Amino acid sequence: MKLLERISQQNTTAPVPFQRSLMSNGTPKRTVKDSQAEGFQQLKLAVHNRLFEMLDVTRLESLEPVLAAQKVTEAISAILDDEGRLLTDTDKTHLIEEIKNELLGLGPLEPLLWDDEITDILVNGHNQVYVEKRGKLHATEVKFQDDQHLMLIIDRIVSQVGRRVDEASPMVDARLPDGSRINAIIPPLALDGPALSIRRFGRKRYNVDDLVEKKTVVPEIVEFLRTIVRARLNILICGGTGSGKTTMLNCMSLFVPADERIVTIEDSAELMLQQPHVVRLETRPANVEGKGEVSQRDLVKNTLRMRPDRIIVGEVRGGEVFDMLQAMSTGHDGSIATIHANTPRDSLGRLEMMMLLSGVQIPQRAMRQQIASALNIIVHVARLSDGSRKILRISEISGMEGEMVMMQDLFEFKRTGIGVGGEVLGQFVATGIRSAYSQRLEAAGYKLDGKIFRNTAG
């Protein structure tokens, strides 16, 4: 049965619960404002039900979004004129928008998706929705009617990308048209009702100037990053969940010359590279029968046959790391990848663990030699206690000594305390160690001012 048909049945058979769901902005106390809000919701319910009598709602799903929105708007205006309802322009616009959101959008979540400050939307059952703003979680008054209403919205989201979620397949990973990542899990795995999380992919494309303005990094470090990218050093960006790894990768990719061929590999497409010569690849999960899966490792192997100048892996998380490291050390210099790890040293341990997942049995020393020969620079980003995101450390791999991969820090963010408003205080400093790749950078035609490596910390 089509989604809109189910909504139609729900409105005709259970109007009272639907009315309750639309009163998500009220307060427990009865006030004059509440009475006005209830009257508005009753009007919206009446118009909503009349709409199903006037329109063949099952055909709306097959129309272009702009045309479908236009038809709904015209029908609602006709209903209001027919019934002689007198509304202010503001109330009429509000009414039309809310009904369009229920029919064509994501219902109560639609206004949240238009707030550019919101980076995460977390739905914990039908009556609890949290959002993240500026790195902090905040409760909202947004509510769904019941679990079935939430399931309808989840169904709408995943159906847009050709996926499904039901009792046979109770977990789903997908993405919205704007690149935002969504994850949904439903009963019986979710005990308290369906849960939905949306990792927003903002409309604004950040560049390095934005990062400097937000104090994520300072101009001296930007100059160093620009140089190592153009000189084709292999770079690994590490950090925890929500630390800004993908944003950092997007910004660093701006330094890649426009005449180079780039191939990106991702689990869920998030990268927004602005070079003209980019081929974007995305993995494919297995179908219901468990067949047809295309993993990141498959894509990495195929990429090597596509004559890439640089390979960019959105996130290294499995056996593909073995093929990626081999590519980095056999002619595909200048490649960039991200990895979940809390420190640069931890990221090396994770790489070793994932190399074991590739199924290739090789000694530990051989694995570490592979890592040391393939990777050059590790950039560590983190989200701090005040919600800000910063580069905490830039380290370089200088080779092997015995069984250990040698690593040295070039730049770091030194925290000095907490400000009155809870903001983290500190400064970016050089460690005083000159990069071991200085000669390689100069050979590539890029000379760094030695002052940027000078330790100026007091």
Protein backbone atom coordinates (compact mmCIF):
# COMPACT_ATOMS: atom_id res chain seq x y z
CA MET A 1 0.00 0.00 0.00
CA LYS A 2 1.30 3.45 -0.86
CA LEU A 3 2.45 5.67 1.97
CA LEU A 4 -0.06 8.44 1.28
CA GLU A 5 -2.90 5.91 1.15
CA ARG A 6 -1.96 4.77 4.64
CA ILE A 7 -1.95 8.37 5.85
CA SER A 8 -5.40 8.84 4.29
CA GLN A 9 -6.78 5.80 6.12
CA GLN A 10 -5.20 6.96 9.36
CA ASN A 11 -6.87 10.39 9.07
CA THR A 12 -10.33 8.99 8.35
CA THR A 13 -10.31 6.25 10.98
CA ALA A 14 -8.44 7.89 13.83
CA PRO A 15 -8.77 11.67 13.66
CA VAL A 16 -8.42 12.32 17.39
CA PRO A 17 -4.94 10.77 17.82
CA PHE A 18 -3.80 12.60 14.68
CA GLN A 19 -5.01 15.86 16.24
CA ARG A 20 -2.96 15.16 19.35
CA SER A 21 0.20 14.73 17.30
CA LEU A 22 -0.25 18.09 15.66
CA MET A 23 -0.37 19.86 19.04
CA SER A 24 3.34 19.36 19.65
CA ASN A 25 4.06 23.02 20.54
CA GLY A 26 1.58 23.33 23.40
CA THR A 27 2.32 23.27 27.11
CA PRO A 28 0.69 21.08 29.79
CA LYS A 29 -1.09 24.11 31.24
CA ARG A 30 -4.31 25.29 29.58
CA THR A 31 -4.05 28.92 28.51
CA VAL A 32 -5.77 31.22 26.00
CA LYS A 33 -2.84 30.58 23.70
CA ASP A 34 -3.44 26.83 24.03
CA SER A 35 -7.11 27.27 23.09
CA GLN A 36 -6.12 29.24 20.00
CA ALA A 37 -3.55 26.60 19.10
CA GLU A 38 -6.18 23.87 19.53
CA GLY A 39 -8.55 25.74 17.24
CA PHE A 40 -5.80 26.06 14.65
CA GLN A 41 -5.08 22.33 14.86
CA GLN A 42 -8.76 21.48 14.49
CA LEU A 43 -8.90 23.63 11.38
CA LYS A 44 -5.79 21.95 10.04
CA LEU A 45 -7.30 18.51 10.65
CA ALA A 46 -10.49 19.50 8.83
CA VAL A 47 -8.57 20.89 5.85
CA HIS A 48 -6.30 17.83 5.88
CA ASN A 49 -9.26 15.45 5.61
CA ARG A 50 -10.95 17.54 2.89
CA LEU A 51 -7.70 17.46 0.94
CA PHE A 52 -7.94 13.70 0.52
CA GLU A 53 -11.42 14.14 -1.00
CA MET A 54 -10.21 16.68 -3.56
CA LEU A 55 -6.84 15.22 -4.58
CA ASP A 56 -5.76 11.80 -5.78
CA VAL A 57 -3.02 11.71 -3.17
CA THR A 58 -1.59 8.45 -4.50
CA ARG A 59 -0.45 10.32 -7.60
CA LEU A 60 1.41 13.02 -5.66
CA GLU A 61 4.32 10.67 -5.02
CA SER A 62 4.94 10.32 -8.75
CA LEU A 63 5.01 14.09 -9.41
CA GLU A 64 7.98 16.42 -9.31
CA PRO A 65 8.29 17.89 -5.78
CA VAL A 66 7.70 21.47 -6.97
CA LEU A 67 4.59 20.49 -8.95
CA ALA A 68 3.22 18.37 -6.08
CA ALA A 69 3.73 21.25 -3.63
CA GLN A 70 1.99 23.63 -6.03
CA LYS A 71 -1.05 21.35 -6.39
CA VAL A 72 -1.34 20.90 -2.62
CA THR A 73 -1.06 24.65 -2.02
CA GLU A 74 -3.77 25.40 -4.61
CA ALA A 75 -6.08 22.73 -3.14
CA ILE A 76 -5.67 24.04 0.42
CA SER A 77 -6.35 27.63 -0.70
CA ALA A 78 -9.49 26.44 -2.53
CA ILE A 79 -10.72 24.62 0.59
CA LEU A 80 -10.24 27.69 2.78
CA ASP A 81 -12.04 29.92 0.25
CA ASP A 82 -14.88 27.42 -0.10
CA GLU A 83 -15.46 27.25 3.64
CA GLY A 84 -15.12 31.01 4.06
CA ARG A 85 -12.33 30.71 6.60
CA LEU A 86 -10.78 34.06 7.47
CA LEU A 87 -7.11 33.73 8.29
CA THR A 88 -4.26 36.15 8.40
CA ASP A 89 -1.61 35.71 5.74
CA THR A 90 0.80 34.42 8.41
CA ASP A 91 -1.65 31.80 9.72
CA LYS A 92 -2.58 30.74 6.20
CA THR A 93 1.08 30.30 5.23
CA HIS A 94 1.72 28.39 8.46
CA LEU A 95 -1.25 26.10 7.82
CA ILE A 96 -0.20 25.37 4.24
CA GLU A 97 3.39 24.63 5.23
CA GLU A 98 2.45 22.20 8.01
CA ILE A 99 0.04 20.25 5.80
CA LYS A 100 2.58 20.11 2.96
CA ASN A 101 5.17 18.78 5.42
CA GLU A 102 2.81 15.97 6.46
CA LEU A 103 1.99 15.01 2.87
CA LEU A 104 5.24 15.62 1.02
CA GLY A 105 8.00 16.16 3.58
CA LEU A 106 9.15 14.59 6.83
CA GLY A 107 6.25 15.79 8.96
CA PRO A 108 7.27 17.30 12.32
CA LEU A 109 10.96 16.97 11.39
CA GLU A 110 10.72 19.21 8.34
CA PRO A 111 11.30 22.54 10.18
CA LEU A 112 14.37 21.05 11.85
CA LEU A 113 15.88 20.19 8.48
CA TRP A 114 15.70 23.86 7.46
CA ASP A 115 17.64 25.04 10.51
CA ASP A 116 21.25 25.25 9.34
CA GLU A 117 22.55 25.38 12.92
CA ILE A 118 21.27 21.86 13.63
CA THR A 119 23.92 19.23 12.91
CA ASP A 120 22.15 16.14 14.32
CA ILE A 121 18.49 15.16 14.76
CA LEU A 122 17.94 12.30 17.20
CA VAL A 123 14.48 10.74 17.50
CA ASN A 124 14.12 8.42 20.53
CA GLY A 125 10.61 7.12 19.99
CA HIS A 126 7.59 9.13 18.89
CA ASN A 127 7.54 11.59 21.80
CA GLN A 128 11.20 12.53 22.28
CA VAL A 129 13.33 14.44 19.75
CA TYR A 130 16.75 15.95 20.45
CA VAL A 131 18.90 18.14 18.22
CA GLU A 132 22.56 19.10 18.33
CA LYS A 133 23.46 22.78 17.95
CA ARG A 134 27.01 24.07 18.19
CA GLY A 135 28.15 20.73 19.54
CA LYS A 136 25.55 20.58 22.36
CA LEU A 137 22.38 18.48 22.61
CA HIS A 138 19.03 20.20 23.21
CA ALA A 139 15.56 18.73 23.77
CA THR A 140 12.80 19.94 21.44
CA GLU A 141 9.01 20.07 21.69
CA VAL A 142 8.66 18.15 18.42
CA LYS A 143 6.55 15.02 18.79
CA PHE A 144 4.94 12.44 16.55
CA GLN A 145 1.42 11.16 16.98
CA ASP A 146 2.52 7.63 17.84
CA ASP A 147 4.97 4.96 16.73
CA GLN A 148 2.98 4.34 13.54
CA HIS A 149 3.25 8.01 12.57
CA LEU A 150 7.03 7.87 13.12
CA MET A 151 7.23 4.65 11.09
CA LEU A 152 5.48 6.39 8.19
CA ILE A 153 8.13 9.11 8.16
CA ILE A 154 10.98 6.57 8.40
CA ASP A 155 9.35 4.62 5.57
CA ARG A 156 9.21 7.76 3.45
CA ILE A 157 12.89 8.54 4.06
CA VAL A 158 14.26 5.11 3.20
CA SER A 159 11.94 4.60 0.22
CA GLN A 160 13.46 7.69 -1.41
CA VAL A 161 16.77 5.84 -1.75
CA GLY A 162 15.31 2.46 -2.70
CA ARG A 163 15.67 0.90 0.74
CA ARG A 164 13.14 -0.60 3.12
CA VAL A 165 12.79 -1.19 6.83
CA ASP A 166 10.47 -3.76 8.40
CA GLU A 167 10.57 -6.62 10.90
CA ALA A 168 12.59 -8.73 8.47
CA SER A 169 15.11 -5.92 8.02
CA PRO A 170 14.83 -3.78 11.18
CA MET A 171 17.99 -1.69 10.64
CA VAL A 172 18.76 0.62 7.76
CA ASP A 173 21.54 3.07 6.80
CA ALA A 174 20.73 5.54 4.05
CA ARG A 175 21.16 9.17 3.09
CA LEU A 176 18.89 12.05 2.18
CA PRO A 177 19.14 13.84 -1.19
CA ASP A 178 21.26 16.60 0.41
CA GLY A 179 23.82 14.02 1.59
CA SER A 180 22.68 13.83 5.23
CA ARG A 181 23.19 10.38 6.74
CA ILE A 182 20.31 8.60 8.42
CA ASN A 183 20.13 5.49 10.55
CA ALA A 184 16.88 3.88 11.65
CA ILE A 185 16.27 0.91 13.91
CA ILE A 186 12.79 -0.38 14.75
CA PRO A 187 11.19 -3.01 17.02
CA PRO A 188 11.85 -5.74 17.92
CA LEU A 189 15.46 -4.50 18.12
CA ALA A 190 14.46 -1.07 19.49
CA LEU A 191 12.59 -1.78 22.70
CA ASP A 192 11.00 1.65 23.22
CA GLY A 193 9.75 2.22 19.70
CA PRO A 194 11.43 3.23 16.42
CA ALA A 195 14.62 5.28 16.74
CA LEU A 196 15.92 7.58 14.01
CA SER A 197 19.14 9.58 13.80
CA ILE A 198 19.97 12.09 11.07
CA ARG A 199 23.53 13.36 10.71
CA ARG A 200 23.04 16.63 8.87
CA PHE A 201 25.09 17.56 5.86
CA GLY A 202 24.91 21.34 5.90
CA ARG A 203 24.05 23.40 2.86
CA LYS A 204 27.10 25.58 3.48
CA ARG A 205 30.35 24.28 2.08
CA TYR A 206 33.07 25.15 4.54
CA ASN A 207 36.49 26.20 3.37
CA VAL A 208 39.74 26.83 5.22
CA ASP A 209 38.83 30.49 5.82
CA ASP A 210 35.74 29.32 7.70
CA LEU A 211 37.88 26.98 9.81
CA VAL A 212 40.24 29.82 10.67
CA GLU A 213 37.28 32.04 11.58
CA LYS A 214 35.89 29.31 13.86
CA LYS A 215 39.36 28.91 15.42
CA THR A 216 39.56 25.28 14.33
CA VAL A 217 43.01 26.03 12.96
CA VAL A 218 45.37 28.99 12.51
CA PRO A 219 46.75 30.40 9.21
CA GLU A 220 50.28 29.00 9.80
CA ILE A 221 48.95 25.46 10.03
CA VAL A 222 46.70 26.06 7.00
CA GLU A 223 49.81 26.96 5.01
CA PHE A 224 51.49 23.73 6.13
CA LEU A 225 48.43 21.65 5.17
CA ARG A 226 48.21 23.35 1.77
CA THR A 227 51.87 22.55 1.12
CA ILE A 228 51.75 18.86 2.07
CA VAL A 229 48.60 18.29 -0.02
CA ARG A 230 50.08 19.93 -3.11
CA ALA A 231 53.38 18.10 -2.59
CA ARG A 232 51.40 14.80 -2.65
CA LEU A 233 52.09 13.51 0.84
CA ASN A 234 49.71 10.76 2.00
CA ILE A 235 47.49 12.02 4.81
CA LEU A 236 45.30 10.28 7.40
CA ILE A 237 42.72 12.33 9.33
CA CYS A 238 41.75 10.77 12.66
CA GLY A 239 39.18 11.72 15.29
CA GLY A 240 36.11 10.58 17.16
CA THR A 241 32.48 10.59 16.03
CA GLY A 242 31.28 14.07 15.12
CA SER A 243 34.74 15.58 15.47
CA GLY A 244 34.73 17.11 11.98
CA LYS A 245 36.85 14.61 10.04
CA THR A 246 34.76 14.83 6.88
CA THR A 247 34.63 18.63 7.02
CA MET A 248 38.40 18.73 7.40
CA LEU A 249 38.80 16.31 4.49
CA ASN A 250 36.54 18.47 2.31
CA CYS A 251 38.55 21.59 3.15
CA MET A 252 41.92 19.92 2.56
CA SER A 253 40.74 18.58 -0.79
CA LEU A 254 40.44 22.19 -1.97
CA PHE A 255 44.25 22.28 -2.11
CA VAL A 256 44.38 19.51 -4.73
CA PRO A 257 45.28 20.99 -8.16
CA ALA A 258 42.36 21.18 -10.57
CA ASP A 259 44.18 19.20 -13.30
CA GLU A 260 44.38 15.96 -11.26
CA ARG A 261 41.96 13.04 -11.49
CA ILE A 262 40.40 12.21 -8.10
CA VAL A 263 38.40 9.09 -7.23
CA THR A 264 36.45 9.13 -3.96
CA ILE A 265 35.27 5.99 -2.15
CA GLU A 266 32.61 6.20 0.56
CA ASP A 267 30.15 4.09 2.49
CA SER A 268 27.64 6.92 2.37
CA ALA A 269 28.38 9.80 0.00
CA GLU A 270 29.25 12.92 2.03
CA LEU A 271 32.26 14.43 0.29
CA MET A 272 31.61 17.55 -1.79
CA LEU A 273 34.80 18.05 -3.77
CA GLN A 274 34.87 21.12 -5.97
CA GLN A 275 37.49 20.02 -8.50
CA PRO A 276 36.27 19.46 -12.07
CA HIS A 277 37.73 15.95 -12.48
CA VAL A 278 36.16 13.83 -9.72
CA VAL A 279 34.68 10.32 -9.89
CA ARG A 280 32.50 9.48 -6.88
CA LEU A 281 31.99 5.85 -5.84
CA GLU A 282 29.69 4.53 -3.11
CA THR A 283 29.33 1.06 -1.59
CA ARG A 284 26.17 -1.00 -1.98
CA PRO A 285 24.69 -3.16 0.81
CA ALA A 286 23.45 -6.68 0.25
CA ASN A 287 19.85 -7.13 -0.86
CA VAL A 288 17.17 -9.06 1.03
CA GLU A 289 18.62 -12.36 -0.22
CA GLY A 290 22.05 -11.36 1.08
CA LYS A 291 23.51 -10.87 -2.40
CA GLY A 292 24.82 -7.99 -4.44
CA GLU A 293 26.99 -6.35 -1.77
CA VAL A 294 29.82 -4.14 -3.03
CA SER A 295 32.29 -3.30 -0.26
CA GLN A 296 34.84 -0.51 0.01
CA ARG A 297 37.57 -3.06 -0.65
CA ASP A 298 35.92 -3.97 -3.96
CA LEU A 299 35.78 -0.30 -4.88
CA VAL A 300 39.42 0.31 -3.94
CA LYS A 301 40.52 -2.59 -6.15
CA ASN A 302 38.42 -1.27 -9.02
CA THR A 303 39.71 2.28 -8.50
CA LEU A 304 43.27 1.15 -9.21
CA ARG A 305 42.11 0.33 -12.76
CA MET A 306 40.62 3.81 -13.26
CA ARG A 307 43.91 5.72 -13.57
CA PRO A 308 43.43 7.94 -10.51
CA ASP A 309 45.96 10.61 -9.56
CA ARG A 310 44.63 10.60 -6.02
CA ILE A 311 42.38 8.25 -4.08
CA ILE A 312 40.24 9.72 -1.29
CA VAL A 313 38.57 7.25 1.08
CA GLY A 314 35.75 8.81 3.11
CA GLU A 315 36.37 6.50 6.07
CA VAL A 316 38.66 3.49 6.43
CA ARG A 317 36.85 0.84 8.43
CA GLY A 318 37.72 -2.65 7.17
CA GLY A 319 39.82 -4.85 4.94
CA GLU A 320 40.09 -2.15 2.27
CA VAL A 321 42.92 -0.59 4.30
CA PHE A 322 45.36 -3.21 2.98
CA ASP A 323 44.70 -2.31 -0.66
CA MET A 324 44.61 1.40 0.16
CA LEU A 325 48.05 1.33 1.84
CA GLN A 326 49.46 -0.62 -1.08
CA ALA A 327 48.08 1.98 -3.50
CA MET A 328 49.61 4.81 -1.42
CA SER A 329 53.04 3.22 -1.59
CA THR A 330 52.93 2.18 -5.26
CA GLY A 331 52.36 5.37 -7.20
CA HIS A 332 49.16 6.95 -5.88
CA ASP A 333 50.81 9.62 -3.74
CA GLY A 334 48.71 12.41 -2.32
CA SER A 335 45.88 10.15 -1.19
CA ILE A 336 43.76 11.15 1.82
CA ALA A 337 41.56 9.09 4.16
CA THR A 338 39.82 9.39 7.53
CA ILE A 339 39.67 6.92 10.41
CA HIS A 340 37.96 6.74 13.80
CA ALA A 341 40.65 7.03 16.48
CA ASN A 342 41.23 9.16 19.56
CA THR A 343 44.95 9.85 18.96
CA PRO A 344 47.41 9.53 16.07
CA ARG A 345 49.06 6.56 17.80
CA ASP A 346 45.68 4.86 18.26
CA SER A 347 44.99 5.28 14.54
CA LEU A 348 48.07 3.17 13.74
CA GLY A 349 46.79 0.43 16.04
CA ARG A 350 43.42 0.52 14.28
CA LEU A 351 45.11 0.27 10.89
CA GLU A 352 46.94 -2.87 12.07
CA MET A 353 43.68 -4.37 13.33
CA MET A 354 41.92 -3.65 10.03
CA MET A 355 44.78 -5.15 8.05
CA LEU A 356 44.14 -8.38 9.94
CA LEU A 357 40.48 -8.13 8.86
CA SER A 358 41.59 -8.21 5.22
CA GLY A 359 42.28 -11.93 5.67
CA VAL A 360 45.96 -11.65 4.70
CA GLN A 361 48.21 -13.31 7.25
CA ILE A 362 51.40 -11.26 7.51
CA PRO A 363 53.78 -10.63 10.43
CA GLN A 364 53.24 -7.60 12.63
CA ARG A 365 56.55 -6.04 11.59
CA ALA A 366 55.58 -6.33 7.92
CA MET A 367 52.25 -4.60 8.65
CA ARG A 368 54.00 -1.75 10.43
CA GLN A 369 56.52 -1.40 7.63
CA GLN A 370 53.64 -1.14 5.18
CA ILE A 371 52.01 1.59 7.28
CA ALA A 372 55.28 3.49 7.77
CA SER A 373 56.09 3.46 4.06
CA ALA A 374 52.59 4.44 2.92
CA LEU A 375 51.53 7.17 5.38
CA ASN A 376 53.30 10.48 5.89
CA ILE A 377 51.09 12.80 7.96
CA ILE A 378 48.35 12.21 10.55
CA VAL A 379 45.95 15.08 11.38
CA HIS A 380 44.06 14.64 14.65
CA VAL A 381 40.77 16.56 15.01
CA ALA A 382 38.46 16.53 18.01
CA ARG A 383 35.28 18.02 19.41
CA LEU A 384 36.04 19.68 22.74
CA SER A 385 33.85 20.01 25.84
CA ASP A 386 32.45 23.39 24.70
CA GLY A 387 31.28 21.89 21.40
CA SER A 388 34.04 23.50 19.33
CA ARG A 389 36.08 21.43 16.89
CA LYS A 390 39.82 21.88 16.57
CA ILE A 391 42.93 20.30 15.16
CA LEU A 392 44.59 18.98 18.30
CA ARG A 393 47.73 17.59 16.74
CA ILE A 394 49.55 17.17 13.45
CA SER A 395 52.05 14.31 13.52
CA GLU A 396 54.35 12.83 10.91
CA ILE A 397 55.59 9.27 10.48
CA SER A 398 59.36 9.25 10.06
CA GLY A 399 60.01 5.53 9.57
CA MET A 400 60.66 2.42 11.65
CA GLU A 401 62.97 1.82 14.57
CA GLY A 402 63.07 -1.83 15.55
CA GLU A 403 59.46 -3.01 15.80
CA MET A 404 58.04 0.49 16.38
CA VAL A 405 56.67 3.00 13.90
CA MET A 406 58.38 6.31 14.67
CA MET A 407 56.12 9.34 14.97
CA GLN A 408 56.76 12.93 15.97
CA ASP A 409 54.40 15.84 16.61
CA LEU A 410 54.86 19.00 14.54
CA PHE A 411 51.95 21.12 15.80
CA GLU A 412 49.52 20.82 18.69
CA PHE A 413 46.76 22.70 20.47
CA LYS A 414 47.75 23.32 24.08
CA ARG A 415 44.78 23.74 26.39
CA THR A 416 45.26 26.21 29.21
CA GLY A 417 41.88 26.13 30.98
CA ILE A 418 38.16 26.85 30.76
CA GLY A 419 36.73 30.34 30.22
CA VAL A 420 33.86 32.00 32.09
CA GLY A 421 31.32 30.85 29.50
CA GLY A 422 32.66 27.28 29.47
CA GLU A 423 34.75 27.76 26.33
CA VAL A 424 38.03 25.88 26.10
CA LEU A 425 41.07 28.17 26.26
CA GLY A 426 44.37 27.41 24.59
CA GLN A 427 46.68 28.14 21.70
CA PHE A 428 48.16 26.42 18.65
CA VAL A 429 51.91 25.97 18.93
CA ALA A 430 54.71 24.33 16.99
CA THR A 431 56.70 21.70 18.85
CA GLY A 432 60.00 23.02 17.52
CA ILE A 433 60.66 19.92 15.40
CA ARG A 434 61.31 20.60 11.72
CA SER A 435 59.45 18.25 9.38
CA ALA A 436 61.44 15.29 8.12
CA TYR A 437 59.76 15.85 4.76
CA SER A 438 61.16 19.36 4.29
CA GLN A 439 63.58 18.24 1.58
CA ARG A 440 60.82 16.33 -0.21
CA LEU A 441 58.61 19.42 -0.11
CA GLU A 442 61.42 21.57 -1.53
CA ALA A 443 62.11 18.99 -4.26
CA ALA A 444 58.44 19.26 -5.25
CA GLY A 445 58.82 23.03 -5.53
CA TYR A 446 57.27 24.02 -2.19
CA LYS A 447 59.47 25.74 0.39
CA LEU A 448 58.09 26.32 3.87
CA ASP A 449 59.28 29.16 6.04
CA GLY A 450 61.27 27.59 8.87
CA LYS A 451 59.60 29.99 11.32
CA ILE A 452 56.38 27.97 11.34
CA PHE A 453 58.20 25.07 13.02
CA ARG A 454 59.67 27.32 15.72
CA ASN A 455 58.32 26.73 19.21
CA THR A 456 56.90 30.06 20.37
CA ALA A 457 55.03 28.76 23.44
CA GLY A 458 55.78 30.70 26.58
